Short mmCIF file of C-alpha atoms in Angstrom, two decimals:
data_model
loop_
_atom_site.label_atom_id
_atom_site.label_comp_id
_atom_site.label_asym_id
_atom_site.label_seq_id
_atom_site.Cartn_x
_atom_site.Cartn_y
_atom_site.Cartn_z
CA MET A 1 82.95 -29.29 19.72
CA THR A 2 83.63 -31.87 17.00
CA GLU A 3 86.34 -34.37 17.91
CA THR A 4 89.30 -34.44 15.50
CA LEU A 5 90.76 -37.79 14.46
CA SER A 6 94.40 -37.89 13.40
CA VAL A 7 95.60 -39.80 10.35
CA GLN A 8 97.04 -42.40 12.74
CA ALA A 9 93.71 -42.76 14.55
CA LEU A 10 91.93 -43.25 11.22
CA ASN A 11 94.51 -45.84 10.26
CA ARG A 12 93.93 -47.95 13.35
CA ALA A 13 90.14 -47.62 13.12
CA THR A 14 90.10 -48.84 9.51
CA LEU A 15 92.61 -51.64 10.12
CA ALA A 16 90.46 -52.93 12.98
CA ARG A 17 87.45 -53.19 10.68
CA GLN A 18 89.53 -54.74 7.91
CA MET A 19 90.75 -57.56 10.20
CA LEU A 20 94.33 -56.33 9.79
CA LEU A 21 95.22 -55.74 13.44
CA SER A 22 94.93 -59.48 14.02
CA ARG A 23 93.76 -62.44 11.98
CA GLU A 24 90.23 -63.40 12.90
CA PRO A 25 88.64 -66.88 13.05
CA VAL A 26 85.54 -66.18 11.00
CA PRO A 27 83.99 -68.05 8.03
CA VAL A 28 84.84 -66.81 4.56
CA ALA A 29 81.35 -65.56 3.67
CA GLU A 30 81.14 -63.64 6.95
CA ALA A 31 84.53 -62.05 6.25
CA VAL A 32 83.57 -60.98 2.72
CA GLY A 33 80.38 -59.53 4.13
CA ARG A 34 82.25 -57.60 6.82
CA LEU A 35 84.56 -56.20 4.15
CA CYS A 36 81.50 -55.22 2.10
CA GLY A 37 83.07 -56.89 -0.91
CA MET A 38 86.61 -57.48 -2.16
CA GLN A 39 87.83 -56.08 -5.46
CA ALA A 40 88.42 -59.01 -7.78
CA GLN A 41 89.54 -57.71 -11.17
CA GLU A 42 91.59 -60.90 -11.28
CA PRO A 43 90.67 -64.12 -9.50
CA LYS A 44 93.83 -64.67 -7.43
CA PRO A 45 94.08 -61.50 -5.25
CA PRO A 46 91.03 -62.18 -3.02
CA PHE A 47 92.57 -65.50 -1.94
CA LEU A 48 95.64 -63.59 -0.72
CA GLY A 49 93.47 -60.87 0.81
CA LEU A 50 91.60 -63.44 2.87
CA TRP A 51 94.78 -65.31 3.85
CA THR A 52 96.20 -62.09 5.30
CA ARG A 53 93.02 -61.40 7.30
CA LEU A 54 91.69 -64.77 8.47
CA GLU A 55 93.05 -67.26 10.95
CA GLY A 56 93.62 -70.66 9.34
CA PHE A 57 92.31 -69.64 5.91
CA GLN A 58 92.56 -72.32 3.22
CA ALA A 59 91.98 -71.80 -0.50
CA THR A 60 89.38 -74.56 -0.39
CA ASP A 61 87.29 -72.38 1.95
CA LEU A 62 86.76 -69.80 -0.78
CA HIS A 63 86.27 -72.46 -3.47
CA SER A 64 83.49 -73.97 -1.38
CA ALA A 65 81.81 -70.59 -0.98
CA PHE A 66 81.88 -70.05 -4.74
CA HIS A 67 80.31 -73.41 -5.44
CA ASP A 68 77.66 -73.27 -2.72
CA ARG A 69 76.83 -69.81 -4.17
CA SER A 70 77.20 -67.96 -0.87
CA ILE A 71 79.83 -65.71 -2.55
CA VAL A 72 79.70 -64.45 -6.13
CA ARG A 73 82.08 -62.59 -8.41
CA ALA A 74 80.28 -59.81 -10.23
CA THR A 75 80.43 -56.19 -11.41
CA MET A 76 79.66 -53.96 -8.43
CA MET A 77 81.34 -50.92 -6.84
CA ARG A 78 83.12 -48.53 -9.22
CA ALA A 79 81.87 -50.71 -12.11
CA THR A 80 84.63 -53.22 -11.31
CA LEU A 81 84.54 -56.92 -10.50
CA HIS A 82 84.15 -57.74 -6.81
CA LEU A 83 83.57 -60.73 -4.60
CA VAL A 84 80.42 -60.13 -2.58
CA THR A 85 78.11 -62.33 -0.59
CA ALA A 86 74.99 -63.51 -2.37
CA ALA A 87 72.92 -61.56 0.15
CA ASP A 88 74.83 -58.33 -0.52
CA TYR A 89 74.59 -58.78 -4.28
CA THR A 90 70.83 -59.10 -4.01
CA ALA A 91 70.57 -56.19 -1.57
CA PHE A 92 72.86 -53.66 -3.30
CA ARG A 93 73.00 -54.36 -7.04
CA THR A 94 70.03 -52.05 -7.69
CA ALA A 95 71.53 -49.25 -5.57
CA LEU A 96 74.63 -49.27 -7.79
CA GLN A 97 72.75 -49.18 -11.11
CA PRO A 98 72.85 -45.35 -11.53
CA MET A 99 76.66 -45.49 -11.28
CA LEU A 100 76.77 -48.40 -13.75
CA ASP A 101 74.54 -46.49 -16.16
CA GLY A 102 76.86 -43.51 -15.90
CA ALA A 103 79.88 -45.66 -16.70
CA LEU A 104 78.47 -46.16 -20.19
CA ARG A 105 79.65 -42.64 -20.99
CA VAL A 106 83.16 -43.96 -21.57
CA LEU A 107 81.91 -45.56 -24.79
CA GLY A 108 81.63 -42.16 -26.47
CA ASP A 109 81.04 -42.49 -30.20
CA ARG A 110 81.16 -46.27 -29.96
CA ALA A 111 77.68 -46.16 -28.41
CA LYS A 112 76.16 -45.03 -31.71
CA GLY A 113 72.95 -47.00 -32.33
CA LEU A 114 73.05 -48.68 -28.91
CA ASP A 115 69.47 -49.11 -27.68
CA LEU A 116 69.45 -50.55 -24.15
CA GLY A 117 65.72 -51.18 -24.39
CA LYS A 118 66.47 -53.75 -27.08
CA VAL A 119 69.97 -54.96 -26.16
CA VAL A 120 69.24 -55.81 -22.49
CA PRO A 121 66.28 -58.15 -23.17
CA ALA A 122 68.14 -59.72 -26.10
CA ALA A 123 71.11 -60.46 -23.84
CA ARG A 124 68.89 -61.87 -21.11
CA SER A 125 67.23 -64.15 -23.65
CA LEU A 126 70.60 -65.42 -24.86
CA MET A 127 71.91 -66.07 -21.36
CA GLN A 128 68.78 -67.83 -20.16
CA GLU A 129 69.73 -70.65 -22.51
CA ALA A 130 73.24 -71.21 -21.13
CA PRO A 131 76.18 -69.40 -19.48
CA LEU A 132 78.35 -67.54 -21.99
CA THR A 133 81.77 -65.92 -22.12
CA PHE A 134 81.78 -62.29 -23.14
CA ASN A 135 83.36 -63.19 -26.46
CA GLU A 136 80.28 -65.32 -27.09
CA VAL A 137 77.93 -62.60 -25.83
CA ARG A 138 79.44 -60.01 -28.17
CA ALA A 139 79.41 -62.34 -31.17
CA SER A 140 75.78 -63.35 -30.64
CA LEU A 141 74.59 -59.78 -30.10
CA GLN A 142 76.52 -58.57 -33.14
CA GLU A 143 74.42 -60.91 -35.26
CA ILE A 144 71.26 -59.33 -33.86
CA PHE A 145 72.58 -55.73 -33.93
CA PRO A 146 75.08 -55.69 -36.82
CA ASP A 147 75.30 -51.89 -36.95
CA VAL A 148 76.34 -51.49 -33.29
CA ASN A 149 79.95 -51.69 -32.09
CA ASP A 150 80.54 -55.13 -30.60
CA ARG A 151 82.54 -53.78 -27.66
CA ALA A 152 79.74 -51.35 -26.87
CA LEU A 153 77.28 -54.23 -26.89
CA GLY A 154 79.41 -56.26 -24.49
CA TYR A 155 80.07 -53.36 -22.14
CA ALA A 156 76.39 -52.46 -21.99
CA VAL A 157 75.50 -56.02 -21.04
CA ARG A 158 78.22 -56.11 -18.38
CA LEU A 159 76.84 -52.97 -16.75
CA CYS A 160 73.10 -53.21 -17.32
CA VAL A 161 72.29 -56.92 -16.96
CA PRO A 162 72.76 -58.37 -13.44
CA LEU A 163 75.29 -61.16 -14.06
CA VAL A 164 77.62 -63.35 -12.01
CA MET A 165 80.68 -65.34 -13.06
CA VAL A 166 80.41 -69.13 -13.10
CA PRO A 167 83.12 -70.70 -10.90
CA THR A 168 85.20 -73.66 -12.02
CA GLN A 169 87.77 -75.98 -10.46
CA ASP A 170 90.64 -73.73 -11.58
CA ARG A 171 93.15 -73.05 -8.83
CA TRP A 172 91.88 -69.53 -8.17
CA GLY A 173 88.23 -70.32 -8.80
CA PHE A 174 87.82 -68.95 -12.32
CA PRO A 175 89.55 -69.42 -15.69
CA ARG A 176 91.09 -66.51 -17.59
CA THR A 177 88.03 -66.45 -19.88
CA ALA A 178 85.13 -67.14 -17.56
CA GLN A 179 81.49 -67.70 -18.34
CA PHE A 180 78.77 -65.42 -17.01
CA THR A 181 75.19 -66.27 -16.16
CA LEU A 182 72.11 -64.37 -15.05
CA ALA A 183 72.31 -63.54 -11.36
CA ASP A 184 68.67 -64.37 -10.69
CA SER A 185 69.12 -67.82 -12.23
CA TRP A 186 72.30 -68.51 -10.25
CA LEU A 187 71.02 -67.21 -6.93
CA GLY A 188 67.34 -68.05 -7.25
CA SER A 189 66.37 -64.48 -6.37
CA VAL A 190 66.23 -61.16 -8.18
CA PRO A 191 68.03 -57.98 -7.03
CA ALA A 192 66.05 -55.87 -4.58
CA VAL A 193 63.59 -53.49 -6.24
CA GLU A 194 64.37 -50.52 -3.98
CA PRO A 195 67.87 -48.96 -4.11
CA ALA A 196 69.23 -49.43 -0.58
CA VAL A 197 71.83 -46.65 -0.78
CA GLU A 198 71.60 -45.72 2.90
CA GLU A 199 72.16 -49.31 4.00
CA LEU A 200 75.12 -49.53 1.62
CA MET A 201 76.64 -46.41 3.21
CA LEU A 202 76.24 -47.92 6.70
CA ARG A 203 78.03 -51.03 5.51
CA TYR A 204 80.77 -48.88 3.97
CA LEU A 205 81.39 -47.15 7.28
CA ALA A 206 81.41 -50.49 9.11
CA ALA A 207 84.11 -51.78 6.76
CA TYR A 208 86.19 -48.67 5.96
CA GLY A 209 85.13 -45.86 8.28
CA PRO A 210 85.29 -43.29 9.63
CA GLY A 211 84.78 -41.72 6.22
CA SER A 212 83.77 -38.53 4.45
CA ALA A 213 81.14 -38.20 1.75
CA ALA A 214 84.00 -37.99 -0.76
CA ASP A 215 85.47 -41.22 0.63
CA ALA A 216 82.15 -43.04 0.29
CA GLN A 217 81.74 -41.80 -3.25
CA ALA A 218 85.29 -42.84 -4.18
CA TRP A 219 84.63 -46.37 -2.90
CA SER A 220 81.18 -46.86 -4.39
CA GLY A 221 81.26 -44.62 -7.44
CA LEU A 222 77.82 -43.30 -6.41
CA GLN A 223 77.15 -39.58 -6.82
CA SER A 224 74.36 -39.98 -4.24
CA ALA A 225 76.69 -41.13 -1.45
CA GLY A 226 76.85 -37.73 0.23
CA GLU A 227 73.09 -37.25 0.16
CA ALA A 228 72.59 -40.67 1.74
CA LEU A 229 75.06 -39.89 4.51
CA GLU A 230 73.29 -36.60 5.14
CA ARG A 231 69.99 -38.45 5.61
CA LEU A 232 71.76 -40.82 8.00
CA ARG A 233 73.35 -38.01 10.03
CA PRO A 234 71.00 -38.40 13.05
CA ARG A 235 72.12 -42.05 13.38
CA LEU A 236 75.85 -41.38 13.02
CA ARG A 237 78.73 -39.89 14.96
CA VAL A 238 80.46 -36.99 13.26
CA PHE A 239 84.19 -36.32 13.54
CA ALA A 240 86.70 -34.10 11.74
CA ASP A 241 90.01 -35.03 10.15
CA ASP A 242 93.26 -33.09 10.53
CA LYS A 243 92.21 -30.78 7.68
CA GLY A 244 88.81 -30.01 9.21
CA ARG A 245 86.81 -32.21 6.84
CA GLU A 246 83.70 -33.89 8.18
CA LEU A 247 83.85 -37.62 8.81
CA PHE A 248 80.89 -39.93 9.51
CA ASP A 249 80.96 -43.13 11.52
CA LEU A 250 78.78 -45.70 13.22
CA PRO A 251 78.44 -44.88 16.92
CA ASP A 252 79.66 -48.26 18.16
CA ALA A 253 82.29 -49.02 15.49
CA PRO A 254 85.81 -49.82 16.73
CA ARG A 255 88.16 -46.87 17.06
CA PRO A 256 91.22 -48.24 18.85
CA ALA A 257 93.96 -46.12 20.35
CA GLU A 258 96.55 -44.72 17.95
CA ASP A 259 99.34 -46.74 19.55
CA VAL A 260 97.68 -50.17 19.20
CA PRO A 261 100.28 -52.41 17.49
CA ALA A 262 99.68 -53.17 13.80
CA PRO A 263 101.44 -56.28 12.49
CA ALA A 264 103.28 -56.66 9.18
CA ARG A 265 100.81 -57.61 6.47
CA PHE A 266 100.86 -58.19 2.71
CA LEU A 267 97.93 -56.89 0.67
CA PRO A 268 97.33 -58.29 -2.82
CA GLU A 269 96.97 -56.38 -6.06
CA PHE A 270 93.72 -54.40 -6.31
CA ASP A 271 92.99 -54.69 -2.58
CA SER A 272 89.94 -52.57 -1.82
CA LEU A 273 91.60 -51.06 1.26
CA VAL A 274 93.97 -48.93 -0.84
CA LEU A 275 91.08 -47.75 -3.06
CA ALA A 276 88.35 -47.11 -0.50
CA HIS A 277 88.98 -43.43 0.31
CA ALA A 278 89.36 -40.18 -1.57
CA ASP A 279 91.96 -39.19 1.05
CA ARG A 280 94.13 -42.29 1.30
CA ARG A 281 96.69 -40.96 3.78
CA ARG A 282 95.38 -43.30 6.47
CA ILE A 283 96.92 -46.17 4.45
CA ILE A 284 99.45 -44.66 2.04
CA ALA A 285 101.31 -41.36 2.16
CA ASP A 286 100.52 -38.90 -0.61
CA GLU A 287 104.12 -38.95 -1.86
CA HIS A 288 103.98 -42.75 -2.30
CA ARG A 289 100.56 -42.89 -3.91
CA PRO A 290 101.84 -42.47 -7.51
CA MET A 291 103.79 -45.73 -7.08
CA LEU A 292 100.59 -47.61 -6.28
CA THR A 293 99.33 -47.81 -9.87
CA THR A 294 101.10 -48.94 -13.04
CA LYS A 295 100.84 -47.19 -16.42
CA ASN A 296 98.18 -49.69 -17.52
CA LEU A 297 96.20 -49.00 -14.30
CA ARG A 298 97.06 -52.16 -12.39
CA VAL A 299 96.91 -51.54 -8.65
CA ARG A 300 100.13 -52.93 -7.20
CA ALA A 301 100.38 -55.23 -4.21
CA VAL A 302 101.62 -53.36 -1.12
CA PHE A 303 102.95 -54.42 2.24
CA LEU A 304 102.00 -52.79 5.52
CA TRP A 305 104.29 -52.12 8.44
CA ASP A 306 103.06 -50.24 11.49
CA GLY A 307 99.74 -50.01 9.67
CA SER A 308 100.84 -48.07 6.59
CA ALA A 309 101.82 -49.07 3.05
CA ARG A 310 105.63 -49.05 3.09
CA GLY A 311 106.39 -50.58 -0.30
CA ILE A 312 105.30 -52.92 -3.07
CA TRP A 313 105.91 -56.64 -3.50
CA GLU A 314 105.71 -59.42 -6.07
CA THR A 315 106.43 -63.13 -6.22
CA GLU A 316 107.79 -65.63 -8.70
CA TYR A 317 108.02 -69.42 -8.72
CA LYS A 318 110.86 -71.10 -10.60
CA ARG A 319 112.44 -74.53 -10.24
CA LYS A 320 110.49 -75.25 -7.06
CA VAL A 321 111.78 -72.06 -5.42
CA ALA A 322 109.19 -69.47 -4.34
CA THR A 323 110.58 -65.93 -4.12
CA LEU A 324 108.98 -62.81 -2.70
CA ARG A 325 110.63 -59.48 -3.56
CA MET A 326 109.86 -56.37 -1.55
CA ARG A 327 110.66 -52.87 -2.76
CA PRO A 328 110.27 -50.42 0.13
CA PHE A 329 109.31 -46.84 -0.65
CA GLU A 330 112.05 -45.74 1.76
CA ALA A 331 114.55 -47.29 4.17
CA LEU A 332 112.96 -49.41 6.91
CA PRO A 333 114.32 -50.35 10.35
CA GLN A 334 115.64 -53.88 10.89
CA THR A 335 112.64 -54.66 13.09
CA ALA A 336 110.34 -54.02 10.15
CA LEU A 337 112.44 -56.14 7.81
CA ASP A 338 112.45 -59.04 10.27
CA GLU A 339 108.67 -58.91 10.75
CA LEU A 340 108.02 -58.60 7.02
CA THR A 341 110.37 -61.48 6.23
CA ALA A 342 108.61 -63.79 8.66
CA GLU A 343 105.18 -62.82 7.32
CA GLY A 344 106.44 -63.12 3.73
CA GLU A 345 107.65 -66.68 4.31
CA GLY A 346 104.17 -67.61 5.52
CA LEU A 347 102.65 -66.02 2.43
CA LEU A 348 104.95 -68.00 0.14
CA ARG A 349 104.02 -71.25 1.87
CA PHE A 350 100.36 -70.44 1.24
CA LEU A 351 100.93 -69.47 -2.38
CA GLU A 352 103.30 -72.28 -3.32
CA PRO A 353 102.77 -75.21 -0.95
CA ASP A 354 104.88 -77.50 -3.16
CA ALA A 355 107.95 -75.25 -3.09
CA LYS A 356 111.18 -76.87 -1.91
CA ASP A 357 112.51 -73.52 -0.77
CA THR A 358 111.27 -70.00 -0.06
CA VAL A 359 113.24 -66.77 -0.42
CA VAL A 360 112.21 -63.33 0.82
CA ALA A 361 114.36 -60.61 -0.77
CA ILE A 362 114.36 -56.90 0.01
CA GLU A 363 115.48 -54.67 -2.84
CA ALA A 364 116.67 -51.09 -2.72
#
């Protein structure tokens, strides 16, 4: 008979893999690899995501990894920007290409006249000369293809040419308008020829499992996720969730007891953990999920208490005072508020080391 895993059991299993049951003393590149990438729509959130997971993390650790090219920022899962290790970029960029090709559908009528067979080599030729911002890419391609929408040209290059962002000495590693360069030039190796979808699914389960085929597809964007998991079935353990849906997992992956303590933690905006499952109840209750995303599709920063997302948070820095404001989804016990306040003060000291004072406020 198939063993059923409760929502609480799934929560603890995923938190263990996400290094959120305790901070772990591992190097930055190893951590990013274990997480199978970190969503990085903006440059700052991954720094906070690593601070909340790693023992003794310093911002300079991630800066060093950018500049020694062991970690790159590039378009990957769900056609969004992620931090991934150089090895994972090389291994999995080809596997994700069908999903990236499919994302071009959002262009609609703007894709009129777009010929990838001509645009892709033209873009590669331009970017072999020097790194370029996307404003520069669009302007240069518009000169070559004057009858094609400039935004369509830029989007096609973003999805169909393997590129990485060029890091700088900016505080969070990249400027607002960053340059891109060819991945093979930056890394000295080309993406793998064969699409390693099955290996990607194994890595997904190691980082976010146990998971269903729908979960794996939600995280990766790949329509082929379920087929890959089916091929892997003989190598996997199979469970069921509380609604009878099939879940896959690695045989030896951690699945701690439901009552293992989970400390207060702050997740940054866009953290992959809150986006990695079709059924997100293991992290956030269905009734709170609408509060996770803003009208312009920003994924809000959430805080965890007893393993689950219990509210959203934001910070500000004025007159040398760093303030963190928490807005719980519902009333929390004093124990939770005490733990969150202590953790929040540590977060503020990381974010604003020059602050003369720190304030953690809890709003109704």
